[in-house]
mmCIF file with all atom_site columns, C-alpha atoms in Angstrom:
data_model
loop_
_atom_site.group_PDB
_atom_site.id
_atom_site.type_symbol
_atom_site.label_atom_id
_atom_site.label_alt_id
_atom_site.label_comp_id
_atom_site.label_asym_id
_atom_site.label_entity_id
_atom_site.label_seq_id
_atom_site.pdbx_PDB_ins_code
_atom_site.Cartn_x
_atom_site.Cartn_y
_atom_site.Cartn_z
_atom_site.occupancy
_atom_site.B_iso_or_equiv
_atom_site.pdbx_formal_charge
_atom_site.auth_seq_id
_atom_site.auth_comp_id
_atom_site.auth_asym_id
_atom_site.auth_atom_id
_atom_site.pdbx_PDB_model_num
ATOM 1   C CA . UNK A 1 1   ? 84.701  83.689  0.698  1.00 71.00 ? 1   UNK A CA 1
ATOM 2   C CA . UNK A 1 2   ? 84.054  87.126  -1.368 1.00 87.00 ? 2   UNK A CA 1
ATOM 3   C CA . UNK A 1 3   ? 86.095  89.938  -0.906 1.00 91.00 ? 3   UNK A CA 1
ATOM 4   C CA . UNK A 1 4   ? 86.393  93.328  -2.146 1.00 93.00 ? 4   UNK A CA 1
ATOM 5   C CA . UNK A 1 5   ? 89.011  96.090  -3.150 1.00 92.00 ? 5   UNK A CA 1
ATOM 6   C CA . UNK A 1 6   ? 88.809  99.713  -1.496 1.00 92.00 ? 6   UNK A CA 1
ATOM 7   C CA . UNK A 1 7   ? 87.250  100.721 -4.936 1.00 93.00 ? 7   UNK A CA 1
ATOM 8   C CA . UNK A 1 8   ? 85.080  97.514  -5.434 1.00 94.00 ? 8   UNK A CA 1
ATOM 9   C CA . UNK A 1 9   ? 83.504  98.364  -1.559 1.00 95.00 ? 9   UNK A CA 1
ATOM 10  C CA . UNK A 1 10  ? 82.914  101.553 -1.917 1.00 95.00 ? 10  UNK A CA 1
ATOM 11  C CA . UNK A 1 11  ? 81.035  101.360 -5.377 1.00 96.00 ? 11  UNK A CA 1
ATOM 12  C CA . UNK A 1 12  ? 79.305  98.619  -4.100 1.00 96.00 ? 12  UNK A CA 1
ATOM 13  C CA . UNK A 1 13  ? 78.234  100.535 -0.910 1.00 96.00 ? 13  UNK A CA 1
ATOM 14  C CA . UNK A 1 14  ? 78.111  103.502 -2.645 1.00 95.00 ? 14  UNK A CA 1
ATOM 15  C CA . UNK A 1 15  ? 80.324  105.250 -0.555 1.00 95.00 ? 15  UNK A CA 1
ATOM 16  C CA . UNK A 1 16  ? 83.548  107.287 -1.911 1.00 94.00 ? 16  UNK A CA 1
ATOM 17  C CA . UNK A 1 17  ? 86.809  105.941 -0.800 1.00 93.00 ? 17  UNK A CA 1
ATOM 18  C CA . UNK A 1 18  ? 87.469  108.739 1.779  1.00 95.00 ? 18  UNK A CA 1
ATOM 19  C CA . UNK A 1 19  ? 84.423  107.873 3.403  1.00 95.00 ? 19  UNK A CA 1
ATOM 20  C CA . UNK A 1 20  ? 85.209  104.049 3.958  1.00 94.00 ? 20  UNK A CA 1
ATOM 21  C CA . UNK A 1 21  ? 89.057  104.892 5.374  1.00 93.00 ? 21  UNK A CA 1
ATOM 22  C CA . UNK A 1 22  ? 87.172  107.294 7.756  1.00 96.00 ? 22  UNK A CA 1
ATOM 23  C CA . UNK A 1 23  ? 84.852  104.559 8.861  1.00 96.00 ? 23  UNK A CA 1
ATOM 24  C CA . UNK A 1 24  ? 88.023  101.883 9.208  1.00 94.00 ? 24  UNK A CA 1
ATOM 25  C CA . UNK A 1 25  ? 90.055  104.564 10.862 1.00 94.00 ? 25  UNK A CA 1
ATOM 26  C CA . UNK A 1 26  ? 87.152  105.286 13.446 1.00 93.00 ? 26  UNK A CA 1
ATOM 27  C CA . UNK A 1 27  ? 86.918  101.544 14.353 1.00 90.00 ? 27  UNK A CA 1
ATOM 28  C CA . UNK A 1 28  ? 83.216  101.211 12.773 1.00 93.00 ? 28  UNK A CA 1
ATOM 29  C CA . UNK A 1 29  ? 84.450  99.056  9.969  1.00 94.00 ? 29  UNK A CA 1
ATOM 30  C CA . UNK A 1 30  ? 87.065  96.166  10.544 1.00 91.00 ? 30  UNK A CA 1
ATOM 31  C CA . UNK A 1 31  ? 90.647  97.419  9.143  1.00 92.00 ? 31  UNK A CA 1
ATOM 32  C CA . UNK A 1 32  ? 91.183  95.719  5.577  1.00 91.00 ? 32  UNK A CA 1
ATOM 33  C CA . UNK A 1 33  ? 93.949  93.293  5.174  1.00 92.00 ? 33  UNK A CA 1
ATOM 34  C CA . UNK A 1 34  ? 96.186  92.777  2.482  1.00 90.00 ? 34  UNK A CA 1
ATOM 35  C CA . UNK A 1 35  ? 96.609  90.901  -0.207 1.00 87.00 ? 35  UNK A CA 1
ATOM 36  C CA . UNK A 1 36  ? 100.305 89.170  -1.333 1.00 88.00 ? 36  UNK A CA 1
ATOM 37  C CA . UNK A 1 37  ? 100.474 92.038  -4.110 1.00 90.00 ? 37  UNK A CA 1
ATOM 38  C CA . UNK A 1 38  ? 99.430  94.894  -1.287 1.00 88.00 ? 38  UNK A CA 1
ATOM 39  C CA . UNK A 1 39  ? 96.169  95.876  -2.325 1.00 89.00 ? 39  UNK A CA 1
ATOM 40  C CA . UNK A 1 40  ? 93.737  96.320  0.661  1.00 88.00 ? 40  UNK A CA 1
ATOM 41  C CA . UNK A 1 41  ? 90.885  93.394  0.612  1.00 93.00 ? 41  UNK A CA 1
ATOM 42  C CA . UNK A 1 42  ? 87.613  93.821  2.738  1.00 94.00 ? 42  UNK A CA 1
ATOM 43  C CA . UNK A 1 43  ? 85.149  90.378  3.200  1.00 94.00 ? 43  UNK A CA 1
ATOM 44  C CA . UNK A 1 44  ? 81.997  89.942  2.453  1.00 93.00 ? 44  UNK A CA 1
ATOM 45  C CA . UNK A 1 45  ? 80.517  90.826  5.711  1.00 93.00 ? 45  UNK A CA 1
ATOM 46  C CA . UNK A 1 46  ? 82.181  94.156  5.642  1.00 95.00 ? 46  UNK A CA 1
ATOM 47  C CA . UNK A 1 47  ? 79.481  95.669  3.287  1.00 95.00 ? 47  UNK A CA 1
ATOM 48  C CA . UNK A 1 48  ? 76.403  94.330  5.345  1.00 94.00 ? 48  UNK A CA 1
ATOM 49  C CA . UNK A 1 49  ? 77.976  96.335  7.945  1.00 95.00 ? 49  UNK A CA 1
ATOM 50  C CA . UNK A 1 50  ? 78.041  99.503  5.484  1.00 96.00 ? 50  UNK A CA 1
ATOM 51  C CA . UNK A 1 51  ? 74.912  99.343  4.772  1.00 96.00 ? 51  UNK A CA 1
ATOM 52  C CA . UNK A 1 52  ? 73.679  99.305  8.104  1.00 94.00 ? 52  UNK A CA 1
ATOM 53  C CA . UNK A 1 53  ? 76.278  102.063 8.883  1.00 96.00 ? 53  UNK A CA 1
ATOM 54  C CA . UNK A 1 54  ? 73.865  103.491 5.863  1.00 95.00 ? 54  UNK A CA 1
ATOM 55  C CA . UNK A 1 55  ? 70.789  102.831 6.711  1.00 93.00 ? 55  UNK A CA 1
ATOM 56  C CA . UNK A 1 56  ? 71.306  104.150 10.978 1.00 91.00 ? 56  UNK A CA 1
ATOM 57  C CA . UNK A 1 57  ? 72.350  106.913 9.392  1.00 92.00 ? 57  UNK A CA 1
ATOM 58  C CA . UNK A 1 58  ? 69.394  107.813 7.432  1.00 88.00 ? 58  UNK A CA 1
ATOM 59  C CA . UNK A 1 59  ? 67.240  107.030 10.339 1.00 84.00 ? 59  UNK A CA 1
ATOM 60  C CA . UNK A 1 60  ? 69.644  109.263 12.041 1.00 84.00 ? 60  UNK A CA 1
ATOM 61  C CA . UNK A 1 61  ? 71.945  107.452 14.145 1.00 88.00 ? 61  UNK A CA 1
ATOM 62  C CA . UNK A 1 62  ? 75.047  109.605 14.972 1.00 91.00 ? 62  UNK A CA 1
ATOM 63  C CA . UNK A 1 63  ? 78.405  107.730 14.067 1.00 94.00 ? 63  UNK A CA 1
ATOM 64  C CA . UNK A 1 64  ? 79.198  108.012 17.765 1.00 92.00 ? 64  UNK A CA 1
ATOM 65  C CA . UNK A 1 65  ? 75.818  105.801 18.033 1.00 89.00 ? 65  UNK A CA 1
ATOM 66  C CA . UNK A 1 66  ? 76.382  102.833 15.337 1.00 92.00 ? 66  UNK A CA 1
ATOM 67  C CA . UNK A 1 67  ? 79.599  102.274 16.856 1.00 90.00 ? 67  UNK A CA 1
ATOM 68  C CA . UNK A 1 68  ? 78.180  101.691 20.240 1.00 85.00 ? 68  UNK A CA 1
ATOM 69  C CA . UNK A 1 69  ? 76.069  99.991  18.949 1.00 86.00 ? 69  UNK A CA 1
ATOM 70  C CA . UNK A 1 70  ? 78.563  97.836  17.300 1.00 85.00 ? 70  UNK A CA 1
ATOM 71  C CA . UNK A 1 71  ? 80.727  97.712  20.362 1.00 82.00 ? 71  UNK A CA 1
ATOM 72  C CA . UNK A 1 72  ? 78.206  96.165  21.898 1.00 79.00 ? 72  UNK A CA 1
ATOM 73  C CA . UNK A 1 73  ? 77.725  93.384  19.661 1.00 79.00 ? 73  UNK A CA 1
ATOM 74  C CA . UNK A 1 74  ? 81.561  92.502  20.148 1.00 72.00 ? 74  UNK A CA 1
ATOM 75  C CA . UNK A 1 75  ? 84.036  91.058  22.750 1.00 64.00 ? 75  UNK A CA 1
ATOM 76  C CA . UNK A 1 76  ? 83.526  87.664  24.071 1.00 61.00 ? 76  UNK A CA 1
ATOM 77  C CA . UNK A 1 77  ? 80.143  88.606  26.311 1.00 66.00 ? 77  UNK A CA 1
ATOM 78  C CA . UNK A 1 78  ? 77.195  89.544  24.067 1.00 68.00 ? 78  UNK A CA 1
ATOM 79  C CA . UNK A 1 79  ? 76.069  93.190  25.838 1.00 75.00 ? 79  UNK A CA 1
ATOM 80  C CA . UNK A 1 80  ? 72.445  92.518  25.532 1.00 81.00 ? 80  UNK A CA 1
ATOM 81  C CA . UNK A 1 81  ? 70.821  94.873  27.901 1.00 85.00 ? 81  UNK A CA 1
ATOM 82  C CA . UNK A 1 82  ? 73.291  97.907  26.391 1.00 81.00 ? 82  UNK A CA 1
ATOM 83  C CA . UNK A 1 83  ? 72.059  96.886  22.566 1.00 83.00 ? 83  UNK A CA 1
ATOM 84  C CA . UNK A 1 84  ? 68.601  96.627  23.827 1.00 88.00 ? 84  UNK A CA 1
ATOM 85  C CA . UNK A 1 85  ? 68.686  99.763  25.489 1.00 87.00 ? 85  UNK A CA 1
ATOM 86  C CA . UNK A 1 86  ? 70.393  101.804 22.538 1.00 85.00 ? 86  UNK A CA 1
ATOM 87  C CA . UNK A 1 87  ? 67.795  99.857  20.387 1.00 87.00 ? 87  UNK A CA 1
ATOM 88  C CA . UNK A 1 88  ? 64.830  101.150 22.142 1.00 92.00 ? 88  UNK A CA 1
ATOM 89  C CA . UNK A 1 89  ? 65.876  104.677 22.479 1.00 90.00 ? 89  UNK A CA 1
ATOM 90  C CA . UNK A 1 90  ? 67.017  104.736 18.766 1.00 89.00 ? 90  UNK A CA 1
ATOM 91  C CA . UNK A 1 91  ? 63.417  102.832 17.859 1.00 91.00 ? 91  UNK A CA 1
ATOM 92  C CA . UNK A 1 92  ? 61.482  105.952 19.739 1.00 94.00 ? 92  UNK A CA 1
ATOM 93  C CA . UNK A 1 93  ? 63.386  108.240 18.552 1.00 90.00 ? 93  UNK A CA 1
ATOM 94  C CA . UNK A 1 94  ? 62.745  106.438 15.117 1.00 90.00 ? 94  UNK A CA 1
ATOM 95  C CA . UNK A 1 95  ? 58.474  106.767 16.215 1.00 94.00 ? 95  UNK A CA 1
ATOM 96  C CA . UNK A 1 96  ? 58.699  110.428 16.947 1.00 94.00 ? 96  UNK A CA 1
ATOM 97  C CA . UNK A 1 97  ? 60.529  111.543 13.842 1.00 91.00 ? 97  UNK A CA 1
ATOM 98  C CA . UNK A 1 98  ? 57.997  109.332 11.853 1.00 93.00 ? 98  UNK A CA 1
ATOM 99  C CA . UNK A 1 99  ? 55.503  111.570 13.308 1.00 97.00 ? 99  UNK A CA 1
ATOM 100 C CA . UNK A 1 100 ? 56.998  114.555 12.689 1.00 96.00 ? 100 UNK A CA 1
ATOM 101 C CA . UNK A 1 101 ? 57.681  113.672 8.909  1.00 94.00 ? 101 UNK A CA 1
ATOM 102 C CA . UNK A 1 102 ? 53.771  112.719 8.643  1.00 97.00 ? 102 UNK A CA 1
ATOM 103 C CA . UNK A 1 103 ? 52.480  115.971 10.000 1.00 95.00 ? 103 UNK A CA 1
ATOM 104 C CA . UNK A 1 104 ? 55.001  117.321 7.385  1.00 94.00 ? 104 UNK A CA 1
ATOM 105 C CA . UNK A 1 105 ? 53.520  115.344 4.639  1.00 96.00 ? 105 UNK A CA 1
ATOM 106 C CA . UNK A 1 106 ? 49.597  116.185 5.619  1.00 93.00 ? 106 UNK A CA 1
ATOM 107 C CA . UNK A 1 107 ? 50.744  119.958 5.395  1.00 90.00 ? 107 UNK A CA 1
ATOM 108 C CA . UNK A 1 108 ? 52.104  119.802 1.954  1.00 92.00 ? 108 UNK A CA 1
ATOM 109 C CA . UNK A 1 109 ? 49.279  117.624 0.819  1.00 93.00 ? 109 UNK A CA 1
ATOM 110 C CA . UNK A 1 110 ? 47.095  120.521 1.973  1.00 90.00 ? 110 UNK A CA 1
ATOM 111 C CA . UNK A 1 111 ? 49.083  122.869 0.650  1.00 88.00 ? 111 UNK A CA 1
ATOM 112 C CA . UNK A 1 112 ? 49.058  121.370 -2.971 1.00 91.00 ? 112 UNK A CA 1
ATOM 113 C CA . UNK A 1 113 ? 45.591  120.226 -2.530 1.00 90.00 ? 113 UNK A CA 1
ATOM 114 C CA . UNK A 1 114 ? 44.778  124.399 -1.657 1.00 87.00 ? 114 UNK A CA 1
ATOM 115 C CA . UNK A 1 115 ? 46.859  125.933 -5.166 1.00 88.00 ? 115 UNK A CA 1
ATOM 116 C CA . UNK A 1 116 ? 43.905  127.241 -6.567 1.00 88.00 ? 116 UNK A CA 1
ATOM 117 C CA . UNK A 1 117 ? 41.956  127.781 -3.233 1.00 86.00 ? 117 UNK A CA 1
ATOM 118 C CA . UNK A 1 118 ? 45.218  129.337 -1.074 1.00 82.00 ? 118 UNK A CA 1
ATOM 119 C CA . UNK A 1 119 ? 42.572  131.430 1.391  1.00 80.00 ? 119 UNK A CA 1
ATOM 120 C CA . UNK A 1 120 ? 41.132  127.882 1.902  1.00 84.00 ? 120 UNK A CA 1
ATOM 121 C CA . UNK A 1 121 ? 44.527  126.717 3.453  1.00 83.00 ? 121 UNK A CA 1
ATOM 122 C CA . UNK A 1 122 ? 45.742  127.185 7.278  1.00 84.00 ? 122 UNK A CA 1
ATOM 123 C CA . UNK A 1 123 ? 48.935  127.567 5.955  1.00 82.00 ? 123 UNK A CA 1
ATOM 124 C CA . UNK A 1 124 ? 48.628  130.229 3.321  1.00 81.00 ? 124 UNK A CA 1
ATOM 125 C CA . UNK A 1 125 ? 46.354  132.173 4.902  1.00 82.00 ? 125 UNK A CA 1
ATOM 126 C CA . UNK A 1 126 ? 48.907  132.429 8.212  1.00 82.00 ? 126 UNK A CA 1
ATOM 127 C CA . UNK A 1 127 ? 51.050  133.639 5.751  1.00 83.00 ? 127 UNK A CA 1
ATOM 128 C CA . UNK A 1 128 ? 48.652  136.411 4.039  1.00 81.00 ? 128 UNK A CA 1
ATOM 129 C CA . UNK A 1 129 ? 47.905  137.511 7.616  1.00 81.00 ? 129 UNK A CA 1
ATOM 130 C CA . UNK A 1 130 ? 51.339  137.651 8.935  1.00 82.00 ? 130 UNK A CA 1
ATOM 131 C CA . UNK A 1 131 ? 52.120  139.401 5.956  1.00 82.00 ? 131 UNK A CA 1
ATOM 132 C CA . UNK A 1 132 ? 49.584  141.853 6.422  1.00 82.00 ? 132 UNK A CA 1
ATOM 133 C CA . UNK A 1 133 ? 50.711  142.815 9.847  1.00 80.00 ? 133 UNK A CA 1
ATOM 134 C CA . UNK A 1 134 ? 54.160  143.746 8.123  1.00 74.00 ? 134 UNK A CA 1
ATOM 135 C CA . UNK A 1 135 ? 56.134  139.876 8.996  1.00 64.00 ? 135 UNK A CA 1
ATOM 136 C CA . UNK A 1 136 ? 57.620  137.751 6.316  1.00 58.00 ? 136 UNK A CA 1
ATOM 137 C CA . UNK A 1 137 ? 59.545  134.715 6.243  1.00 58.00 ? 137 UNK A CA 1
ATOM 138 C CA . UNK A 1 138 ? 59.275  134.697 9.813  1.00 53.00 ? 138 UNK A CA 1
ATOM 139 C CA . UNK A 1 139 ? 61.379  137.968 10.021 1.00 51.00 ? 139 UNK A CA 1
ATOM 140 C CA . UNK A 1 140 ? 59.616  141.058 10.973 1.00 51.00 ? 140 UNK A CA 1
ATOM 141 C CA . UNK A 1 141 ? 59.748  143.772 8.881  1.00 50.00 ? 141 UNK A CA 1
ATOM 142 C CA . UNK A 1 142 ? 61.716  146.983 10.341 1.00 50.00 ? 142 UNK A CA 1
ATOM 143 C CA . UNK A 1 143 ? 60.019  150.065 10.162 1.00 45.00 ? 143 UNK A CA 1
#
């Protein structure tokens, strides 16, 4: 069976080493056990768990949330209905930022598409106008 050094997991995960004693000292990573000369040694399955820890938390999962998440996968009873329930709340939240982030994209595709035509371009030309009535950046301008 594989397993790493402090140094070896955190390159690997590409995490620093302050980041991976946070995780282990928050209980979302198993605590690393020693080898006969001291040195702390992590298995194998440690990293699949770091890059989920990763991953959630690009998705944005809140640590709070991965390790419920992994507290429900533990014990001696598989939680199912608590996974599937943080699942399914996580997976909609998941839909609605996806949503978000491709309204987002059209925008700035407009946007670029509009450089030479900016009148042509909702976006711009809200800007022109609420510039024009003395706003900028969403600050109004004191008179």
């Amino acid at each position: 069976m594989k397993h790493y050094l402090r140094g070896q997991l955190a390159k690997a995960a590409r995490l620093n080493k302050e980041t991976l004693r946070y995780y282990e000292n928050n209980g979302l990573i198993p605590p690393a056990q020693r080898d006969s000369n001291g040195y702390r040694s992590y298995p194998a399955e440690t990293l699949v768990l770091l890059e989920f820890i990763s991953v959630a938390k690009a998705a944005g999962f809140t640590l709070k949330e991965i390790k419920e998440l992994f507290s429900a996968l533990h014990g001696e009873e598989f939680q199912k209905e608590q996974l599937e329930s943080i699942i399914v709340k996580k997976l909609a939240d998941i839909d609605e930022t996806q949503k978000a982030l491709n309204l987002a994209r059209e925008r700035l595709l407009d946007m670029r598409a509009h450089l030479d035509s900016p009148l042509e371009c909702p976006v711009f030309e809200a800007c022109q106008i609420l510039d024009q009535h003395g706003q900028t950046r969403g600050v109004e301008k004191s008179s």
